[in-house]
XYZ file of C-alpha atoms in Angstrom:
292
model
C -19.609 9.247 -4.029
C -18.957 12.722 -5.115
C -17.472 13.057 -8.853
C -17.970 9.761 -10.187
C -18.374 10.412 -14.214
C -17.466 8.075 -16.521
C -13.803 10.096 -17.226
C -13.111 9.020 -13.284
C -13.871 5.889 -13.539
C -12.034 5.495 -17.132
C -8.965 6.698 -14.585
C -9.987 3.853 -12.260
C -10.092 1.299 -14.737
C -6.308 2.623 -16.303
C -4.856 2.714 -12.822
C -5.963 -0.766 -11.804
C -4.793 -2.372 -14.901
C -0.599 -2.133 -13.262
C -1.635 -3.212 -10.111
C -3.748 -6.170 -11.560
C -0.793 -6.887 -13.976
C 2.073 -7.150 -11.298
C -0.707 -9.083 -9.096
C -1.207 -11.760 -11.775
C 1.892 -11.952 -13.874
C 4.733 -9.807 -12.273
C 7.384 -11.697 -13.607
C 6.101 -12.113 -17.320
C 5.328 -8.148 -16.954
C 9.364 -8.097 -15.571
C 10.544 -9.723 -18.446
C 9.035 -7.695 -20.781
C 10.115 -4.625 -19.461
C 13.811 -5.480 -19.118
C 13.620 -6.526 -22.874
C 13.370 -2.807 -23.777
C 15.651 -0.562 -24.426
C 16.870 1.207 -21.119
C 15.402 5.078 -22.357
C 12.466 3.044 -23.202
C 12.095 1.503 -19.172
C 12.736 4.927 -17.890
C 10.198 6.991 -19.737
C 7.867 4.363 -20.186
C 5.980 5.621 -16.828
C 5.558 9.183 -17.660
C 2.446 7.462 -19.102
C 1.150 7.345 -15.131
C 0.119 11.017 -15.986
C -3.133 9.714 -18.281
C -5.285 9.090 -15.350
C -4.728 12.820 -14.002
C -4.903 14.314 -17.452
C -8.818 12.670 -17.977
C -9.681 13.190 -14.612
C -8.236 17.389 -14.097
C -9.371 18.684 -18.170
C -13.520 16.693 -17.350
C -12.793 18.030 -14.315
C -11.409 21.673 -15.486
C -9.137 21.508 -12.493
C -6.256 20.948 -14.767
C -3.001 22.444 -13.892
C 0.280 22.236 -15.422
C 2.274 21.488 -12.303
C 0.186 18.664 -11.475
C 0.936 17.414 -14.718
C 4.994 17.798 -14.635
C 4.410 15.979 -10.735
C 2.816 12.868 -12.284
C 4.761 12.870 -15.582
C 7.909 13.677 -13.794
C 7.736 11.365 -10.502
C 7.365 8.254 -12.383
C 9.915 8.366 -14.281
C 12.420 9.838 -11.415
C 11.288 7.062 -9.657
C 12.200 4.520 -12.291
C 15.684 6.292 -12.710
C 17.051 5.882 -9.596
C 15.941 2.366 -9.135
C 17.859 1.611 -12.412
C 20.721 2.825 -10.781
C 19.906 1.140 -7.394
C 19.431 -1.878 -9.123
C 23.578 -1.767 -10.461
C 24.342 0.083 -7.327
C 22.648 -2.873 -4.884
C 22.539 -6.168 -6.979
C 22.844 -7.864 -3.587
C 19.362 -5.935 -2.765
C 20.553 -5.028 0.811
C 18.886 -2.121 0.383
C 20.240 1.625 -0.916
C 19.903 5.353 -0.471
C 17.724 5.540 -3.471
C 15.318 2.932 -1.713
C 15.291 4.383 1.209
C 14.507 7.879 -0.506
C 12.114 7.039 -2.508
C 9.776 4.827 0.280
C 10.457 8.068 2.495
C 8.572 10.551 -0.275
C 6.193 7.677 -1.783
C 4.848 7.630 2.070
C 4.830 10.768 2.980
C 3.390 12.146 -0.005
C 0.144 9.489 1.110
C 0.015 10.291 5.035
C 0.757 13.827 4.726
C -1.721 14.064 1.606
C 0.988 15.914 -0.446
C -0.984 15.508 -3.873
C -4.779 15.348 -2.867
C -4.781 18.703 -4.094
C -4.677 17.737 -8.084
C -8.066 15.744 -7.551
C -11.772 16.876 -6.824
C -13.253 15.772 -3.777
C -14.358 12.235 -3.584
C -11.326 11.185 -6.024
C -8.379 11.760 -3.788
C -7.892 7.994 -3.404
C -7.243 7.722 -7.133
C -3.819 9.480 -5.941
C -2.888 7.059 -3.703
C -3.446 4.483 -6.165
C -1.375 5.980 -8.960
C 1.893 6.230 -6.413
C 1.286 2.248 -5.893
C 1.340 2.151 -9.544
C 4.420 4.344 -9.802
C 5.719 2.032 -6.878
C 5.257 -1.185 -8.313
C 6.365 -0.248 -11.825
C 9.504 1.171 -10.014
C 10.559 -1.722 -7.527
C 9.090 -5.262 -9.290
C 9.977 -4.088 -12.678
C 13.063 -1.885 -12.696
C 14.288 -2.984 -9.225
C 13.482 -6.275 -9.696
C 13.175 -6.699 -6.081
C 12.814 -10.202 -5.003
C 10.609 -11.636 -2.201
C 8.182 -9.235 -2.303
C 5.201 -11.710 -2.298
C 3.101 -9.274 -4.084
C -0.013 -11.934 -5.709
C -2.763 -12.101 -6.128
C -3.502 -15.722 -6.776
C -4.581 -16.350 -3.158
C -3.315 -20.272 -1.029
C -4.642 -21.637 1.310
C -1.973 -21.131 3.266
C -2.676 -17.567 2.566
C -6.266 -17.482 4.317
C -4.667 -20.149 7.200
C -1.495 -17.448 8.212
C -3.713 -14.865 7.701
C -6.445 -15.518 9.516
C -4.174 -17.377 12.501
C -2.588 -13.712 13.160
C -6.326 -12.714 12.848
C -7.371 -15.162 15.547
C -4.326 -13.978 17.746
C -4.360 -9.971 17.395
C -8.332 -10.284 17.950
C -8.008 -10.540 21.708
C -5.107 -8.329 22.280
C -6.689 -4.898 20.168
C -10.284 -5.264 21.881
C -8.673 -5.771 25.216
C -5.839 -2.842 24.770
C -8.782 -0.800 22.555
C -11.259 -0.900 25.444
C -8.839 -0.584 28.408
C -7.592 2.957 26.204
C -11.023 4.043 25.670
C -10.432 4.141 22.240
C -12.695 1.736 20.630
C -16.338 1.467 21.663
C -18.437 -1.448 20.968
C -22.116 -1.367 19.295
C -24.813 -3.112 17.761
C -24.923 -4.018 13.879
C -26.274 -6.408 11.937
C -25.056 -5.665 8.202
C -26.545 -7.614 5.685
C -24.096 -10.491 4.795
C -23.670 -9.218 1.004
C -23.097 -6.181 2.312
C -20.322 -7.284 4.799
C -18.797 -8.992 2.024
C -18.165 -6.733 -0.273
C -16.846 -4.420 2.391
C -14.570 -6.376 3.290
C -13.509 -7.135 -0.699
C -13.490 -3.128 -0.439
C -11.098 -2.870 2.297
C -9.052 -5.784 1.427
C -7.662 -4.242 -2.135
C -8.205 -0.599 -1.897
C -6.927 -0.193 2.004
C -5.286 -3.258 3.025
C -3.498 -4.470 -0.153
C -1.572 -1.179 -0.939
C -0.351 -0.661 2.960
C 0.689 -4.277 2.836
C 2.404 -3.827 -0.213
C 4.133 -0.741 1.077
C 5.371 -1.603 4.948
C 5.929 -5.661 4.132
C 6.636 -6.224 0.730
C 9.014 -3.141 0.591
C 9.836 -1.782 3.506
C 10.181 -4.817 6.044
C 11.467 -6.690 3.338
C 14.472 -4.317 2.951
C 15.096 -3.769 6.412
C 15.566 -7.858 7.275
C 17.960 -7.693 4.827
C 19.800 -5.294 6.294
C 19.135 -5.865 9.936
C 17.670 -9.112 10.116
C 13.660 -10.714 10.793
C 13.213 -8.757 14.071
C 14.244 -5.762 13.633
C 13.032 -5.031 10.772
C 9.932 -6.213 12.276
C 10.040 -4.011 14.730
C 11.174 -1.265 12.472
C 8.282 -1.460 10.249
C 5.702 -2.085 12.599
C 6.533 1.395 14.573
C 6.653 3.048 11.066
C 3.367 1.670 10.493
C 2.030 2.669 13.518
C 3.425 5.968 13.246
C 1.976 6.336 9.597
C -1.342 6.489 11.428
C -0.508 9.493 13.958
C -2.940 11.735 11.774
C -6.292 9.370 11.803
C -9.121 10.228 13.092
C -8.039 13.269 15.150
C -6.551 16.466 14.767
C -3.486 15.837 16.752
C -1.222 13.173 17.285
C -3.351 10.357 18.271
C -0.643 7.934 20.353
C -3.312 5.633 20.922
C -3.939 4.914 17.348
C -0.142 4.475 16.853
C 0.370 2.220 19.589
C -2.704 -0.309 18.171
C -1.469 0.400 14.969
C 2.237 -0.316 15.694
C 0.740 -3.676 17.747
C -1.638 -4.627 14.138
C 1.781 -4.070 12.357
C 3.610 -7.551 14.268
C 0.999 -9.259 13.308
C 0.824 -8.325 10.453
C 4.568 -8.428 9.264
C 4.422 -11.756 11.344
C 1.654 -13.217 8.722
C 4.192 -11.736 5.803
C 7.297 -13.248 6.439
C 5.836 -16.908 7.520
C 5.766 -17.131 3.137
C 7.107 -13.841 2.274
C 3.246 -13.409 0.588
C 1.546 -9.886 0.740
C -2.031 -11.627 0.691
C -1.359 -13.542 3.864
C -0.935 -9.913 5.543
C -3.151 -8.531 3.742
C -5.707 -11.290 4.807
C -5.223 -10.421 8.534
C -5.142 -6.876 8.003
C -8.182 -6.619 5.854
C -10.644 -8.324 8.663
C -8.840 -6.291 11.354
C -10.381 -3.348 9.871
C -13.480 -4.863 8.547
C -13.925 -6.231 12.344
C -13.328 -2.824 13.496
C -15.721 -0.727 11.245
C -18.529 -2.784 12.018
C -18.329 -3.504 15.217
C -16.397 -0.043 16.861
């Protein structure tokens, strides 16, 4: 991979650490934040900006509105959540949810930022918004349900890998009958499978999961109930994918997409746990990349 010096992977490391914290302790990491002082919870995430600064000055790609983007968006993020939280204690969802899922998402699909990082180190930007995300909705929010975890049940791997067993059939069938998927030969080494699907699991599947289910669907059922907002989220997820691996809108990835998306808010909301979803998701596109 292009770009990967020891200041990049210094970012790495600093960027995981939030996501690993929320994934292991999320409420001890909740209680600590809410015991500081409210100027303190707000402009504690400003600090999101480290990873950038390392990675632009070794980089000498800095630039100063890069920096007021990342130092800035964190903490507007955290802001209105504070407010959303007082606003919405009932956690129906609010504007300020609403806005800040719309720009959080966009900013990822349409590649808004990629510009601030050198080739090869663009996903280090998508990482940093879950940060900014998770900071923003587990510990100012305090949204409940979420099921973000990563202490993986069994019942995890069993819902997971049921929605698996039943989405299997329907994307190679629909996939093939589209012309959009093409079968061939591979025999990866089993280590190597393995850790690609580790790969895809927590730096693809985990942060999409954690985006449409945890937040999004989980919203929307409050509002408008389990299938709805199923439905809802599975044709935003499917739409979130109109951009992949073509130049124009590619329906057909949309419509699979928007199909993986039931199943995948269906593995969700059994236990309201990200890494059942995430599960299914994960060998859906492990499956997929090497096999089609």
């Amino acid at each position: 991979m292009q770009n990967v010096t020891p200041a990049a992977i210094a970012a790495l490391v600093m960027e995981l650490a939030p996501a690993v914290g929320f994934g292991l302790a999320a409420e001890p990491v909740t209680r600590a934040v809410q015991r500081w002082p409210v100027a303190a919870r707000i402009a504690f995430p400003a600090l999101y900006v480290l990873p950038y600064i390392l990675v632009s000055v070794s980089q000498q790609i800095f630039r100063w509105k890069w920096f007021a983007l990342y130092a800035g968006l964190p903490v507007a993020v955290a802001w209105l959540l504070a407010q959303a939280a007082v606003a919405d204690g009932k956690q129906r969802g609010n504007w300020r949810d609403a806005i800040i899922l719309l720009v959080l998402g966009l900013a990822v699909d349409l590649r808004w930022f990629d510009g601030a990082w050198p080739s090869g180190l663009r996903a280090l930007n998508e990482l940093l918004l879950v940060d900014i995300g998770l900071y923003g909705f587990l510990a100012i929010r305090q949204l409940g349900a979420t099921g973000f975890d990563f202490h993986l049940r069994w019942s995890d791997w069993k819902t997971g890998l049921r929605e698996l067993l039943f989405f299997t059939p329907v994307v190679l069938t629909l996939g093939l009958a589209l012309g959009f998927i093409h079968p061939h030969a591979n025999r990866p080494q089993v280590s190597a499978a393995a850790l690609r699907w580790v790969g895809i699991f927590f730096f693809t599947a985990v942060p999409e999961e954690l985006f449409f289910r945890a937040w999004v669907q989980n919203l929307l059922e409050r509002r408008v109930g389990r299938r709805t907002a199923l439905a809802i989220a599975s044709a935003l997820f499917g739409l979130s994918h109109f951009n992949k691996r073509a130049a124009h809108f590619n329906w057909r990835y949309v419509l699979l997409a928007t199909i993986a998306g039931i199943f995948y808010g269906r593995a969700w909301r059994e236990r309201r746990r990200v890494p059942a979803s995430t599960i299914t998701h994960a060998g859906v596109d492990w499956i997929w990349g090497l096999w089609f």
